Coordinates of C-alpha atoms and ligand atoms in Angstrom, one line a residue:
X292 CA 20.9 -4.7 6.3
X293 CA 23.8 -3.2 5.1
X294 CA 26.0 -4.3 2.0
X295 CA 29.8 -4.2 1.8
X296 CA 31.2 -4.4 -2.1
X297 CA 34.2 -4.6 -3.6
X298 CA 35.5 -2.8 -6.5
X299 CA 35.9 -5.6 -9.5
X300 CA 38.1 -5.4 -13.1
X301 CA 35.5 -6.5 -14.8
X302 CA 32.0 -9.1 -15.2
X303 CA 31.5 -11.4 -17.4
X304 CA 28.5 -13.7 -18.1
X305 CA 25.5 -15.0 -19.6
X306 CA 22.4 -14.2 -17.1
X307 CA 18.5 -13.6 -17.1
X308 CA 16.5 -11.1 -14.8
X309 CA 13.2 -11.4 -13.0
X310 CA 10.0 -10.4 -14.8
X311 CA 9.5 -6.9 -15.4
X312 CA 7.8 -4.9 -12.5
X313 CA 5.2 -2.8 -14.5
X314 CA 4.0 -5.8 -16.4
X315 CA 3.5 -7.8 -13.6
X316 CA 1.4 -5.0 -11.7
X317 CA -0.8 -5.1 -14.8
X318 CA -0.9 -8.7 -15.2
X319 CA -2.6 -9.4 -12.0
X320 CA -5.1 -6.3 -11.9
X321 CA -6.6 -6.7 -15.6
X322 CA -6.2 -10.6 -15.2
X323 CA -8.5 -10.3 -12.1
X324 CA -11.1 -8.3 -13.7
X325 CA -11.1 -10.2 -17.0
X326 CA -13.4 -13.0 -18.1
X327 CA -12.1 -16.3 -17.4
X328 CA -8.7 -17.4 -16.4
X329 CA -5.5 -15.8 -16.7
X330 CA -1.9 -17.5 -16.7
X331 CA 1.4 -15.3 -15.7
X332 CA 4.6 -16.5 -16.7
X333 CA 7.7 -15.1 -15.4
X334 CA 6.1 -12.7 -12.9
X335 CA 8.5 -10.7 -10.7
X336 CA 8.1 -12.0 -6.7
X337 CA 9.3 -8.3 -5.8
X338 CA 7.6 -6.7 -3.1
X339 CA 5.9 -4.0 -4.9
X340 CA 4.1 -7.0 -7.2
X341 CA 3.3 -8.8 -4.2
X342 CA 1.3 -5.9 -2.4
X343 CA -0.8 -5.4 -5.7
X344 CA -1.5 -9.5 -5.4
X345 CA -2.2 -8.8 -1.8
X346 CA -4.9 -6.2 -2.5
X347 CA -6.2 -8.0 -5.7
X348 CA -6.8 -11.2 -3.5
X349 CA -8.6 -9.1 -0.5
X350 CA -10.8 -7.6 -3.6
X351 CA -12.0 -11.6 -3.6
X352 CA -9.5 -12.7 -6.3
X353 CA -8.1 -15.9 -6.5
X354 CA -5.1 -15.7 -7.0
X355 CA -3.1 -19.1 -7.1
X356 CA 0.7 -19.0 -6.8
X357 CA 1.6 -22.5 -8.9
X358 CA 5.2 -21.5 -8.1
X359 CA 7.9 -18.7 -7.5
X360 CA 6.9 -16.9 -11.3
X361 CA 3.9 -18.6 -12.0
X362 CA -0.1 -17.5 -11.6
X363 CA -3.1 -18.4 -12.2
X364 CA -5.9 -16.0 -11.9
X365 CA -9.4 -16.7 -12.3
X366 CA -10.8 -13.3 -13.4
X367 CA -13.9 -12.3 -12.0
X368 CA -15.2 -10.0 -14.8
X369 CA -15.6 -5.9 -14.8
X370 CA -18.3 -6.2 -11.7
X371 CA -17.1 -9.3 -9.7
X372 CA -14.6 -7.5 -7.3
X373 CA -16.0 -7.1 -3.6
X374 CA -15.4 -5.1 -0.6
X375 CA -12.1 -5.6 1.2
X376 CA -13.2 -5.7 5.0
X377 CA -10.0 -4.2 5.6
X378 CA -7.8 -1.2 4.4
X379 CA -5.5 -1.8 1.5
X380 CA -2.1 -1.5 1.7
X381 CA 0.5 -0.5 -1.2
X382 CA 3.3 -0.9 0.8
X383 CA 5.9 1.1 -1.2
X384 CA 4.6 0.7 -4.4
X385 CA 3.2 3.9 -6.7
X386 CA 1.9 1.7 -9.6
X387 CA 0.0 -0.3 -6.7
X388 CA -1.8 2.8 -5.3
X389 CA -2.2 5.1 -8.4
X390 CA -3.4 2.2 -10.9
X391 CA -5.9 0.5 -8.1
X392 CA -7.2 4.1 -7.3
X393 CA -8.6 3.8 -10.8
X394 CA -10.0 0.7 -10.3
X395 CA -11.8 1.4 -7.3
X396 CA -13.1 4.9 -8.2
X397 CA -15.9 2.4 -10.5
X398 CA -16.9 0.0 -8.0
X399 CA -20.2 -0.2 -5.8
X400 CA -18.3 -0.6 -2.5
X401 CA -16.2 2.0 -0.1
X402 CA -12.5 1.4 -0.1
X403 CA -9.6 3.3 1.6
X404 CA -6.0 2.3 0.3
X405 CA -2.7 3.5 1.9
X406 CA 0.8 2.5 1.9
X407 CA 4.1 3.5 3.7
X408 CA 6.0 6.5 4.7
X409 CA 7.7 7.1 1.4
X410 CA 4.4 6.3 -0.3
X411 CA 2.2 8.5 1.9
X412 CA 4.5 11.6 0.9
X413 CA 4.2 10.8 -3.0
X414 CA 1.8 13.4 -5.1
X415 CA -1.8 11.4 -5.3
X416 CA -3.4 14.8 -6.9
X417 CA -2.2 13.5 -10.7
X418 CA -4.8 10.8 -10.0
X419 CA -7.3 11.8 -8.1
X420 CA -8.3 15.2 -9.9
X421 CA -8.4 14.0 -13.5
X422 CA -10.4 11.1 -12.0
X423 CA -12.8 13.3 -10.1
X424 CA -13.6 14.8 -13.6
X425 CA -14.8 11.2 -14.4
X426 CA -17.5 11.3 -10.8
X427 CA -15.1 9.6 -8.6
X428 CA -15.1 10.4 -5.0
X429 CA -12.1 10.6 -3.5
X430 CA -10.6 11.8 -0.5
X431 CA -7.3 12.1 0.6
X432 CA -4.7 13.9 3.2
X433 CA -3.7 17.4 3.0
X434 CA -6.5 18.3 0.7
X435 CA -6.7 14.9 -1.6
X436 CA -2.8 15.4 -2.0
X437 CA -1.7 12.3 -0.5
X438 CA -2.5 8.5 0.9
X439 CA -4.5 7.6 2.7
X440 CA -7.0 8.0 0.2
X441 CA -10.8 7.1 0.6
X442 CA -12.7 6.1 -2.4
X443 CA -16.8 5.8 -2.6
X444 CA -17.6 3.7 -5.4
X445 CA -19.2 5.7 -7.8
X446 CA -20.9 6.1 -11.0
X447 CA -18.0 6.9 -13.7
X448 CA -18.2 8.9 -16.9
X449 CA -16.2 9.2 -19.6
X450 CA -13.6 12.2 -20.3
X451 CA -11.1 13.9 -22.7
X452 CA -8.2 14.7 -21.0
X453 CA -4.7 15.9 -21.5
X454 CA -1.8 14.4 -19.3
X455 CA -0.2 17.4 -17.4
X456 CA 3.0 15.0 -16.2
X457 CA 4.6 12.0 -18.4
X458 CA 3.1 9.7 -16.1
X459 CA 2.1 5.8 -17.2
X460 CA 0.7 5.4 -13.6
X461 CA -1.7 8.4 -14.3
X462 CA -2.7 7.2 -17.3
X463 CA -3.0 3.9 -16.8
X464 CA -5.6 4.8 -13.7
X465 CA -7.3 6.6 -16.0
X466 CA -7.7 3.7 -18.9
X467 CA -8.7 1.2 -15.8
X468 CA -11.3 3.5 -14.7
X469 CA -12.4 4.3 -18.5
X470 CA -13.1 0.3 -18.4
X471 CA -16.2 1.1 -16.0
X472 CA -18.0 3.8 -18.1
X473 CA -20.7 3.7 -20.5
X474 CA -18.5 6.1 -23.5
X475 CA -15.4 6.6 -24.8
X476 CA -12.5 8.0 -22.8
X477 CA -9.8 9.8 -24.7
X478 CA -6.2 10.4 -23.1
X479 CA -3.7 12.4 -24.9
X480 CA -0.1 12.3 -23.9
X481 CA 2.0 15.3 -24.4
X482 CA 4.9 13.2 -23.6
X483 CA 6.1 9.3 -24.2
X484 CA 5.4 7.0 -21.1
X485 CA 5.7 3.4 -21.1
X486 CA 2.9 1.8 -22.9
X487 CA 2.4 -2.0 -21.7
X488 CA -1.5 -1.1 -20.2
X489 CA -2.3 -0.2 -23.2
X490 CA -0.6 -3.3 -25.0
X491 CA -2.4 -5.3 -22.4
X492 CA -5.6 -3.5 -22.6
X493 CA -5.4 -4.6 -26.3
X494 CA -4.4 -7.8 -25.8
X495 CA -7.1 -9.0 -23.3
X496 CA -9.6 -8.0 -26.6
X497 CA -10.4 -4.1 -24.8
X498 CA -12.2 -1.7 -27.1
X499 CA -8.6 0.3 -27.2
X500 CA -7.3 2.0 -30.2
X501 CA -4.1 3.8 -29.5
X502 CA -3.1 6.6 -31.9
X503 CA -0.3 8.3 -30.5
X504 CA -0.5 10.6 -29.0
X505 CA -4.0 9.9 -28.3
X506 CA -5.5 6.6 -26.5
X507 CA -9.0 6.0 -26.5
X508 CA -11.3 3.0 -24.4
X509 CA -14.7 2.5 -24.7
X510 CA -16.0 1.1 -21.4
X511 CA -18.0 -2.1 -20.6
X512 CA -16.3 -4.1 -23.1
X513 CA -15.3 -7.8 -21.0
X514 CA -11.4 -8.3 -21.0
X515 CA -10.6 -11.6 -21.8
X516 CA -8.5 -14.1 -20.0
X517 CA -4.9 -14.6 -21.5
X518 CA -1.7 -16.6 -21.5
X519 CA 0.8 -13.8 -20.2
X520 CA 4.7 -14.7 -20.8
X521 CA 6.2 -11.4 -18.7
X522 CA 9.6 -10.3 -20.3
X523 CA 12.9 -9.9 -18.4
X524 CA 12.6 -6.4 -16.7
X525 CA 14.9 -3.9 -18.6
X526 CA 15.1 -1.6 -15.9
X527 CA 17.0 -4.6 -13.8
X528 CA 18.9 -5.3 -16.8
X529 CA 20.1 -1.7 -16.7
X530 CA 22.3 -2.4 -13.6
X531 CA 24.4 -4.9 -15.2
X532 CA 24.8 -3.4 -18.3
X533 CA 25.9 -0.2 -16.5
X534 CA 28.0 -2.4 -14.7
X535 CA 30.0 -3.8 -17.9
X536 CA 30.0 -0.6 -20.2
X537 CA 32.3 1.3 -18.7
X538 CA 35.0 -1.5 -18.1
X539 CA 37.5 -2.8 -21.1
X540 CA 37.5 -6.6 -21.1
X541 CA 33.5 -6.9 -19.4
X542 CA 30.6 -8.9 -21.5
X543 CA 27.7 -9.7 -20.3
X544 CA 24.5 -11.1 -22.2
X545 CA 21.1 -10.6 -20.4
X546 CA 18.4 -12.9 -22.2
X547 CA 14.7 -12.4 -22.9
X548 CA 14.8 -8.9 -21.9
X549 CA 11.8 -6.2 -22.5
X550 CA 12.7 -4.5 -25.0
X551 CA 9.3 -2.4 -25.2
X552 CA 10.3 1.2 -27.6
X553 CA 9.0 3.3 -24.5
X554 CA 11.7 1.6 -22.2
X555 CA 14.6 1.6 -24.5
X556 CA 16.4 5.1 -23.5
X557 CA 18.5 3.3 -21.4
X558 CA 19.9 1.5 -24.4
X559 CA 20.3 4.3 -26.5
X560 CA 21.8 6.4 -24.3
X561 CA 24.5 3.7 -23.6
X562 CA 24.4 3.6 -27.1
X563 CA 25.1 7.4 -27.3
X564 CA 27.9 7.3 -24.7
X565 CA 29.9 4.7 -26.6
X566 CA 28.8 1.3 -25.1
X567 CA 28.7 -1.7 -27.9
X568 CA 25.5 -3.4 -27.7
X569 CA 24.0 -5.6 -29.7
X570 CA 20.3 -7.1 -29.8
X571 CA 19.5 -10.3 -31.3
X572 CA 16.7 -12.7 -31.1
X573 CA 14.0 -10.0 -30.9
X574 CA 10.3 -12.0 -30.8
X575 CA 6.9 -10.9 -29.7
X576 CA 5.1 -12.2 -26.9
X577 CA 1.7 -11.2 -25.4
X578 CA 2.0 -8.3 -27.2
X579 CA 5.5 -7.2 -25.7
X580 CA 8.6 -7.4 -27.7
X581 CA 11.9 -9.2 -26.0
X582 CA 15.4 -9.9 -27.0
X583 CA 18.7 -10.7 -25.9
X584 CA 21.2 -8.2 -25.3
X585 CA 24.6 -8.1 -25.4
X586 CA 27.0 -5.7 -24.2
X587 CA 30.9 -5.3 -24.4
X588 CA 33.1 -2.7 -22.2
X589 CA 34.0 0.4 -23.7
X590 CA 35.7 4.0 -23.4
X591 CA 32.5 6.3 -22.3
X592 CA 31.5 10.0 -23.4
X593 CA 29.4 12.3 -21.6
X594 CA 25.9 12.9 -23.0
X595 CA 23.0 15.4 -22.8
X596 CA 19.7 13.7 -21.6
X597 CA 16.8 16.0 -22.0
X598 CA 13.0 15.8 -22.3
X599 CA 12.1 13.8 -25.2
X600 CA 14.2 11.0 -23.4
X601 CA 13.3 11.4 -20.2
X602 CA 10.2 9.7 -20.1
X603 CA 11.9 6.2 -21.4
X604 CA 14.5 6.4 -18.8
X605 CA 13.0 7.7 -15.9
X606 CA 13.8 4.8 -13.5
X607 CA 17.3 4.5 -14.9
X608 CA 18.2 8.0 -14.3
X609 CA 20.5 7.3 -10.6
X610 CA 22.0 4.7 -12.9
X611 CA 22.9 6.8 -15.8
X612 CA 24.7 9.4 -12.9
X613 CA 26.8 6.5 -11.9
X614 CA 27.6 5.8 -15.3
X615 CA 28.6 9.3 -16.3
X616 CA 31.2 9.4 -13.3
X617 CA 33.1 7.0 -15.7
X618 CA 32.5 8.5 -19.0
X619 CA 35.1 11.4 -20.3
X620 CA 33.4 14.8 -20.6
X621 CA 30.4 16.3 -19.3
X622 CA 26.9 14.8 -18.6
X623 CA 24.0 17.2 -18.4
X624 CA 20.6 15.8 -17.0
X625 CA 17.5 18.3 -17.4
X626 CA 13.6 18.3 -17.1
X627 CA 14.2 15.8 -14.9
X628 CA 12.4 16.9 -12.1
X629 CA 9.7 14.1 -11.5
X630 CA 13.1 12.5 -9.8
X631 CA 12.5 14.2 -6.6
X632 CA 9.1 12.7 -6.5
X633 CA 10.1 9.3 -6.4
X634 CA 10.4 6.6 -3.5
X635 CA 12.7 9.4 -2.5
X636 CA 14.1 12.6 -3.9
X637 CA 16.2 10.8 -6.5
X638 CA 18.3 14.0 -7.5
X639 CA 19.3 14.8 -4.1
X640 CA 20.1 11.4 -3.1
X641 CA 21.8 10.5 -6.0
X642 CA 23.8 13.8 -5.8
X643 CA 24.9 13.4 -2.4
X644 CA 26.2 9.8 -2.1
X645 CA 28.3 10.1 -5.5
X646 CA 29.8 13.1 -4.2
X647 CA 31.1 10.9 -1.0
X648 CA 32.5 8.6 -3.3
X649 CA 34.2 11.5 -4.9
X650 CA 32.4 12.5 -8.1
X651 CA 32.1 15.4 -9.9
X652 CA 28.7 16.3 -9.6
X653 CA 26.6 19.0 -9.3
X654 CA 22.7 19.4 -8.4
X655 CA 19.9 21.0 -10.7
X656 CA 16.8 21.9 -10.0
X657 CA 15.8 19.4 -12.5
X658 CA 18.7 17.1 -12.8
X659 CA 22.2 17.0 -12.6
X660 CA 25.8 17.5 -13.7
X661 CA 28.4 15.6 -14.0
X662 CA 32.0 15.7 -15.5
X663 CA 34.0 12.6 -15.6
X664 CA 36.0 10.3 -15.8
X665 CA 36.6 9.7 -11.9
X666 CA 38.1 7.3 -9.8
X667 CA 35.7 6.7 -7.3
X668 CA 36.9 5.9 -3.7
X669 CA 35.3 4.2 -0.9
X670 CA 32.4 5.4 1.2
X671 CA 29.6 4.7 3.9
X672 CA 26.6 5.0 1.7
X673 CA 23.1 5.5 2.3
X674 CA 20.1 4.3 0.0
X675 CA 17.1 6.1 1.5
X676 CA 15.4 3.1 1.1
X677 CA 14.9 3.2 -2.0
X678 CA 16.0 -0.1 -4.4
X679 CA 17.0 2.1 -7.1
X680 CA 19.4 3.8 -5.6
X681 CA 20.4 0.9 -3.8
X682 CA 21.4 -0.9 -6.8
X683 CA 22.7 2.2 -8.6
X684 CA 25.5 2.8 -5.8
X685 CA 26.1 -1.0 -6.0
X686 CA 27.2 -0.7 -9.6
X687 CA 29.1 2.8 -8.2
X688 CA 30.6 0.6 -6.0
X689 CA 32.2 -1.8 -8.4
X690 CA 34.1 1.1 -10.0
X691 CA 35.5 2.0 -6.6
X692 CA 39.4 0.9 -5.6
X693 CA 38.4 -0.6 -2.3
X694 CA 35.5 -1.7 -0.2
X695 CA 32.0 0.1 0.1
X696 CA 29.0 -0.1 2.5
X697 CA 25.3 0.4 1.4
X698 CA 23.2 0.6 3.9
X699 CA 19.3 -0.4 4.1
X700 CA 20.2 -2.7 0.6
X701 CA 17.1 -4.9 1.8
X702 CA 14.9 -2.1 -0.1
X703 CA 16.1 -3.8 -3.1
X704 CA 13.6 -6.6 -2.3
X705 CA 11.0 -4.0 -3.7
X706 CA 12.2 -4.9 -7.3
X707 CA 15.3 -7.5 -7.8
X708 CA 15.2 -10.0 -4.6
X709 CA 18.1 -12.1 -6.6
X710 CA 20.1 -9.2 -7.4
X711 CA 23.3 -9.8 -5.3
X712 CA 23.4 -13.4 -6.3
X713 CA 22.9 -12.7 -9.8
X714 CA 25.9 -10.1 -9.5
X715 CA 28.2 -12.5 -7.9
X716 CA 27.7 -15.1 -10.9
X717 CA 29.0 -12.3 -13.1
X718 CA 31.8 -11.2 -10.8
X719 CA 34.7 -14.1 -11.7
Ligands
S3P98 C1 5.4 3.0 -13.5 C2 5.7 4.2 -14.4 C3 6.7 4.9 -13.6 C4 8.0 4.9 -13.1 C5 7.5 3.5 -12.0 C6 6.9 2.8 -12.9 C7 4.6 2.4 -14.0 O1 6.2 6.1 -12.4 O2 8.6 5.8 -12.6 O3 9.0 2.8 -11.5 O4 4.7 0.9 -13.7 O5 3.6 2.6 -14.5 P1 5.5 7.4 -13.3 O6 3.9 6.7 -14.2 O7 4.8 8.2 -12.0 O8 6.2 8.1 -13.9

């Protein structure tokens, strides 16, 4: 699908955004292996989370869609999953394949899990290697580096492990595998990453202790089904915050957005760049904080982003590149090599596409450098079948005097099927 977007002067209005993608995945997986019923509200009906839902249904879990965003999951307990009759398909979703690899390693049956062309090129050794230290038996393509992964269910043992990469997916796979061991698994993080798994496990009464940078989990303790209210996804809200932030006269309020500190990098950076942001009505629901975020357009300045911040805004970096084209001075992003391992190589992709639009941007091995402000120009852009690329380019297109074409924009359904409708609401 090709989308044509026309530049605008400002965006204005009040919206809400769909449920958090990371929390939606975890609600299904942990709800499925809990005891009793879990009700999930404001579930993200995006393709990635639907893949997790399909996989868990294939493992014998009854998941009822009450409506578009509400699920009822009949938990089967830690030992109740069933051998699926076919290969599990994670589609485009790294979270699905990595978290489920942790889950499937400790079952009494064997499984095979795979994904689409993009997912089959993404690194899996980061999960299979530490899981094998726990006793997991996993084989993958090319010396166990890539999916399809063939997982032989095994008895797992607990380990002490320091994560060599900042990855919530790897951390979560190990915590979930830790539920199936007889002892205490200790994971040490060398860099911050999102903590939704820890929060949800705590909420569902797992035997877990978090004393940063260490997380300790003791296996075999039954999880309790729960009511999970999912906040709006800050990574989805970020597109509208960015669209409003650099245009004087813009003003947007987004209600009920997740403001988990491990995801707040985009807000911290926007503030440092000069955006006028107010956070109000902070509430804690299902052990996750949420709030209303108000932003007003302003003049932005360039910024340096490195190691300490990267984990808190990894998915927003292509969008920050777009913003930097509208900011005065230089923006430098470093220590972001992980971006090359996402749904596409997001460093090369964003540099290539923003150059087409006239940005002054240089690719670095671990990030990029941008000098602004630039009046972006019309172009035909590719989104590389990557949802975050497509939405970031859509925001860039709003800053163009004229029309921009974005190809393969259907990838937006991965995390935000209603993106263009919400954008239309804000364009007056
Ligand atoms: C996610 C973790 C991040 C993020 C991804 C979702 C999660 O990946 O980029 O979009 O739900 O745990 P890594 O853990 O690989 O950094």
